[in-house]
Short mmCIF file of C-alpha atoms and ligand atoms in Angstrom, two decimals:
data_model
loop_
_atom_site.label_atom_id
_atom_site.label_comp_id
_atom_site.label_asym_id
_atom_site.label_seq_id
_atom_site.Cartn_x
_atom_site.Cartn_y
_atom_site.Cartn_z
CA MET A 1 87.19 98.98 122.18
CA LEU A 2 86.55 102.25 120.47
CA LEU A 3 89.17 101.56 117.86
CA LEU A 4 87.82 98.19 116.88
CA ALA A 5 84.34 99.63 116.57
CA ALA A 6 85.64 102.46 114.47
CA GLY A 7 87.64 100.00 112.49
CA THR A 8 84.60 98.28 111.07
CA ALA A 9 84.23 101.08 108.58
CA VAL A 10 86.60 103.59 107.19
CA ALA A 11 85.95 106.90 108.88
CA LEU A 12 84.51 109.21 106.29
CA ALA A 13 83.72 112.28 108.35
CA GLY A 14 85.82 115.39 108.57
CA CYS A 15 89.29 115.04 107.19
CA ALA A 16 88.92 111.51 105.95
CA VAL A 17 87.88 112.10 102.41
CA ALA A 18 88.42 109.16 100.11
CA GLU A 19 91.50 108.98 98.00
CA GLY A 20 91.37 111.13 94.94
CA ASP A 21 92.67 110.29 91.55
CA PRO A 22 96.43 109.97 91.51
CA ILE A 23 97.97 113.15 90.30
CA GLU A 24 100.80 113.33 87.88
CA SER A 25 104.24 114.27 89.00
CA GLY A 26 106.40 117.13 87.97
CA SER A 27 103.92 119.96 88.44
CA ALA A 28 105.20 121.29 91.73
CA GLY A 29 108.00 123.33 90.21
CA GLY A 30 110.46 122.23 92.87
CA LEU A 31 110.00 122.21 96.60
CA PRO A 32 110.88 125.16 98.83
CA PRO A 33 113.87 124.55 101.08
CA LEU A 34 113.11 122.02 103.76
CA ALA A 35 112.86 123.11 107.37
CA PRO A 36 115.50 121.86 109.84
CA PRO A 37 115.21 118.14 110.55
CA PRO A 38 112.46 117.17 112.97
CA PRO A 39 113.48 115.61 116.29
CA LEU A 40 114.23 111.94 116.61
CA ILE A 41 111.37 109.50 117.05
CA PRO A 42 111.82 106.76 119.66
CA PRO A 43 112.15 103.25 118.26
CA PRO A 44 109.15 100.95 118.58
CA PRO A 45 109.00 99.14 121.93
CA GLY A 46 109.25 95.68 120.43
CA GLY A 47 107.63 92.72 122.12
CA PRO A 48 105.58 89.92 120.65
CA LYS A 49 103.73 90.51 117.40
CA THR A 50 99.97 90.18 117.21
CA PRO A 51 98.73 87.30 115.04
CA ILE A 52 96.14 88.37 112.49
CA PRO A 53 93.88 86.30 110.24
CA ALA A 54 93.63 86.57 106.47
CA ALA A 55 91.09 89.39 106.49
CA THR A 56 90.73 93.12 106.04
CA ILE A 57 92.39 95.31 108.67
CA THR A 58 91.62 98.95 109.46
CA ALA A 59 93.55 99.26 112.72
CA LEU A 60 96.33 97.52 114.63
CA PRO A 61 94.68 94.89 116.82
CA GLY A 62 95.47 94.49 120.48
CA PRO A 63 96.90 96.90 123.04
CA GLY A 64 99.86 99.13 122.36
CA SER A 65 101.06 102.59 121.47
CA GLY A 66 101.90 101.97 117.85
CA MET A 67 100.71 104.01 114.93
CA ALA A 68 101.18 102.76 111.39
CA LEU A 69 101.59 105.64 108.98
CA THR A 70 101.01 104.22 105.52
CA VAL A 71 101.98 106.30 102.51
CA ASP A 72 100.37 105.64 99.15
CA ASP A 73 100.84 106.15 95.44
CA GLY A 74 104.13 108.02 94.87
CA ALA A 75 103.01 110.40 92.14
CA SER A 76 105.74 112.89 93.12
CA PRO A 77 109.40 111.84 93.10
CA GLU A 78 110.15 114.92 95.25
CA VAL A 79 107.71 113.85 97.94
CA VAL A 80 108.91 110.24 97.92
CA GLY A 81 112.43 111.58 98.32
CA ALA A 82 111.33 113.82 101.20
CA TYR A 83 109.76 110.85 102.97
CA ILE A 84 113.00 108.91 102.62
CA LYS A 85 114.91 111.86 104.10
CA PHE A 86 112.32 112.11 106.88
CA ALA A 87 112.96 108.46 107.72
CA ARG A 88 116.72 108.88 107.67
CA ASP A 89 116.66 112.06 109.76
CA THR A 90 114.26 110.93 112.46
CA GLY A 91 114.05 107.15 112.55
CA ALA A 92 110.44 107.37 111.36
CA ARG A 93 109.05 104.01 110.30
CA PHE A 94 106.29 103.67 107.76
CA THR A 95 104.80 101.51 105.08
CA PHE A 96 104.69 102.58 101.44
CA PHE A 97 101.81 101.24 99.38
CA VAL A 98 103.50 101.46 96.03
CA THR A 99 101.66 102.33 92.82
CA ALA A 100 104.33 100.79 90.70
CA TYR A 101 104.06 102.65 87.43
CA TYR A 102 105.15 105.96 88.98
CA ASP A 103 108.82 106.52 88.23
CA SER A 104 109.42 107.74 91.82
CA TRP A 105 110.06 104.16 92.86
CA THR A 106 112.77 103.62 90.30
CA ILE A 107 114.30 107.07 90.78
CA HIS A 108 114.66 106.47 94.52
CA ARG A 109 115.43 102.78 94.35
CA ASP A 110 119.00 103.04 95.67
CA ALA A 111 118.03 105.29 98.60
CA LEU A 112 115.01 103.21 99.49
CA ARG A 113 116.49 99.74 99.21
CA PRO A 114 118.62 99.86 102.41
CA LEU A 115 115.70 101.21 104.43
CA ALA A 116 113.49 98.45 103.05
CA ASP A 117 116.19 95.86 103.76
CA SER A 118 116.49 97.04 107.39
CA GLY A 119 112.72 97.03 107.87
CA GLN A 120 112.48 100.73 108.68
CA ILE A 121 110.36 101.22 105.59
CA GLN A 122 108.01 98.45 104.53
CA LEU A 123 106.79 98.17 100.96
CA ALA A 124 103.44 96.76 99.91
CA ASN A 125 101.22 96.50 96.84
CA HIS A 126 98.95 99.33 95.67
CA THR A 127 98.54 98.00 92.10
CA TRP A 128 100.28 98.88 88.88
CA ASP A 129 98.44 102.09 87.93
CA HIS A 130 95.69 102.66 90.47
CA PRO A 131 92.39 101.59 88.88
CA ASP A 132 89.18 100.93 90.78
CA LEU A 133 89.58 97.16 91.02
CA THR A 134 85.85 96.60 91.54
CA LYS A 135 85.27 97.79 87.98
CA LEU A 136 87.71 95.32 86.40
CA ALA A 137 87.34 91.70 85.34
CA ALA A 138 89.12 89.20 87.54
CA GLY A 139 91.93 88.74 85.04
CA ALA A 140 92.61 92.46 84.95
CA VAL A 141 92.63 92.65 88.75
CA ALA A 142 95.20 89.86 88.80
CA SER A 143 97.28 91.66 86.20
CA GLN A 144 97.28 94.89 88.24
CA LEU A 145 98.50 93.15 91.35
CA GLU A 146 100.91 90.81 89.57
CA ARG A 147 102.59 93.59 87.64
CA ALA A 148 103.17 95.58 90.83
CA LYS A 149 104.31 92.41 92.59
CA THR A 150 106.88 91.71 89.90
CA PHE A 151 108.10 95.31 90.03
CA LEU A 152 108.50 95.21 93.81
CA ARG A 153 110.28 91.86 93.66
CA ASN A 154 112.66 92.93 90.91
CA THR A 155 113.36 96.37 92.36
CA PHE A 156 113.39 95.80 96.11
CA GLY A 157 113.55 92.04 96.62
CA VAL A 158 110.18 91.90 98.37
CA ASP A 159 106.65 91.59 97.07
CA GLY A 160 104.78 93.18 99.96
CA ALA A 161 102.58 90.15 100.60
CA PRO A 162 100.28 89.66 102.39
CA TYR A 163 99.43 93.37 102.45
CA TYR A 164 97.72 95.12 99.58
CA ARG A 165 95.69 98.30 99.47
CA PRO A 166 92.94 98.61 96.87
CA PRO A 167 92.96 102.02 95.14
CA PHE A 168 90.31 104.38 96.52
CA GLY A 169 89.76 101.77 99.25
CA ARG A 170 87.42 99.96 96.86
CA HIS A 171 87.37 96.18 97.00
CA ASN A 172 84.86 93.34 97.17
CA ALA A 173 84.83 89.59 97.61
CA THR A 174 85.89 88.97 94.01
CA VAL A 175 88.82 91.38 94.23
CA ASP A 176 89.89 89.94 97.56
CA LYS A 177 89.77 86.38 96.19
CA VAL A 178 91.98 87.28 93.24
CA ALA A 179 94.36 89.12 95.55
CA ALA A 180 94.48 86.23 98.02
CA ASP A 181 95.34 83.82 95.21
CA LEU A 182 98.43 85.99 94.60
CA GLY A 183 99.36 85.96 98.28
CA TYR A 184 97.73 89.26 99.22
CA THR A 185 95.43 87.98 101.93
CA VAL A 186 95.23 91.13 104.05
CA PRO A 187 93.42 94.07 102.40
CA THR A 188 94.82 96.99 104.35
CA MET A 189 92.41 99.86 104.95
CA TRP A 190 92.73 102.73 107.38
CA TYR A 191 91.25 104.45 110.40
CA GLY A 192 92.05 108.04 109.47
CA SER A 193 93.45 109.97 106.54
CA LEU A 194 95.76 112.94 106.14
CA SER A 195 93.48 113.72 103.17
CA ASP A 196 96.45 114.56 101.00
CA SER A 197 95.88 112.42 97.92
CA GLY A 198 95.59 115.77 96.15
CA VAL A 199 96.60 119.30 97.05
CA ILE A 200 95.54 120.55 100.49
CA THR A 201 96.85 123.15 102.90
CA GLU A 202 99.40 122.37 105.56
CA GLU A 203 96.94 123.58 108.22
CA TYR A 204 94.32 121.09 107.09
CA LEU A 205 96.83 118.26 107.02
CA ILE A 206 97.86 118.99 110.62
CA GLU A 207 94.20 119.20 111.63
CA CYS A 208 93.73 115.71 110.20
CA ALA A 209 96.81 114.43 112.03
CA ARG A 210 95.53 115.83 115.33
CA LYS A 211 92.20 114.16 114.71
CA TYR A 212 93.48 110.72 113.81
CA PHE A 213 96.90 110.10 115.34
CA HIS A 214 95.96 107.72 118.16
CA PRO A 215 97.31 104.44 119.53
CA GLN A 216 96.87 101.37 117.33
CA THR A 217 95.63 103.26 114.32
CA ILE A 218 96.46 102.81 110.66
CA ILE A 219 96.76 106.22 109.01
CA ILE A 220 96.82 106.87 105.27
CA GLY A 221 98.85 109.61 103.66
CA HIS A 222 100.11 110.13 100.12
CA ALA A 223 103.42 110.84 98.42
CA ASN A 224 101.71 112.99 95.79
CA ALA A 225 101.78 116.65 96.83
CA PRO A 226 104.33 118.67 98.78
CA ALA A 227 102.23 119.88 101.74
CA VAL A 228 103.23 116.95 103.94
CA THR A 229 106.92 117.60 103.38
CA HIS A 230 106.55 120.95 105.18
CA CYS A 231 104.81 119.31 108.14
CA TYR A 232 107.17 116.56 109.26
CA GLY A 233 108.29 118.48 112.35
CA GLN A 234 104.71 119.11 113.43
CA LEU A 235 103.76 115.49 112.80
CA VAL A 236 106.65 114.36 114.98
CA ASP A 237 105.55 116.79 117.70
CA ILE A 238 102.05 115.25 117.73
CA ILE A 239 103.52 111.74 117.81
CA LYS A 240 105.79 112.61 120.74
CA GLU A 241 103.10 114.55 122.66
CA ARG A 242 100.86 111.51 122.50
CA ASN A 243 103.59 108.99 123.34
CA LEU A 244 103.01 107.13 120.10
CA SER A 245 105.59 105.05 118.33
CA MET A 246 105.75 104.81 114.57
CA VAL A 247 105.58 101.20 113.43
CA THR A 248 105.48 99.33 110.17
CA LEU A 249 102.90 96.61 109.76
CA ASN A 250 105.66 94.02 109.97
CA ASP A 251 106.88 95.52 113.26
CA VAL A 252 103.70 94.57 115.07
CA LEU A 253 101.63 92.10 113.06
CA LEU A 254 102.11 88.39 112.45
CA PRO A 255 100.04 87.52 109.40
CA PRO A 256 99.01 83.98 108.45
CA ARG A 257 101.56 82.03 106.43
ZN1 ZN B 301 96.12 105.37 96.16
#
């Protein structure tokens, strides 16, 4: 399987640059008016979920037409809000890896909570404030994940377990052990990136989507900069052209208890 082979390492060529430093919010000066809503996305086909072990994932195992768009950080309240509107308008399903100290998550709590409750948007742990966990002592790693876990639990009634995403994709056996002890047994990496942790052009973002949107992939994007909010219609077009369905991790995976 091409995907499984590719999944052994995060693709680093072309668009898939590593995550950059989180950028601070409030610098965009307001978004331009949004384009008309993109077309509706078909619901996921359903069917049995695929059991997965307590181990790192970089793709969705097994056959299928699912694509898990995961959206990280949340540095920009405007972009988080645009993603929520995207979900409402189109039925898009995705997984937010929440960096909990950004105020986006509190600002949009009331809009996000019903989508999280219905399962259309899944929430998972991307630490408190996005450090490189491999550079921290075990106690500090635990604190990063615990603080975000408490925030998620108090704000949205879920803690995201067993899925966590280490900032910059950097983790090791020590980090994974600490995470697993907190219930985060599935480090969630990715197959391809929209490369939008910082500011990029819309053309480049679409080029990345065309490169990486394939069946059974996990894709990483970011709620940090506004480019993606101008591209939702084009992203939906690619998804529909390729007969993909947008899925959350919980839609298709059955993790260990
Ligand atoms: Zn991140």
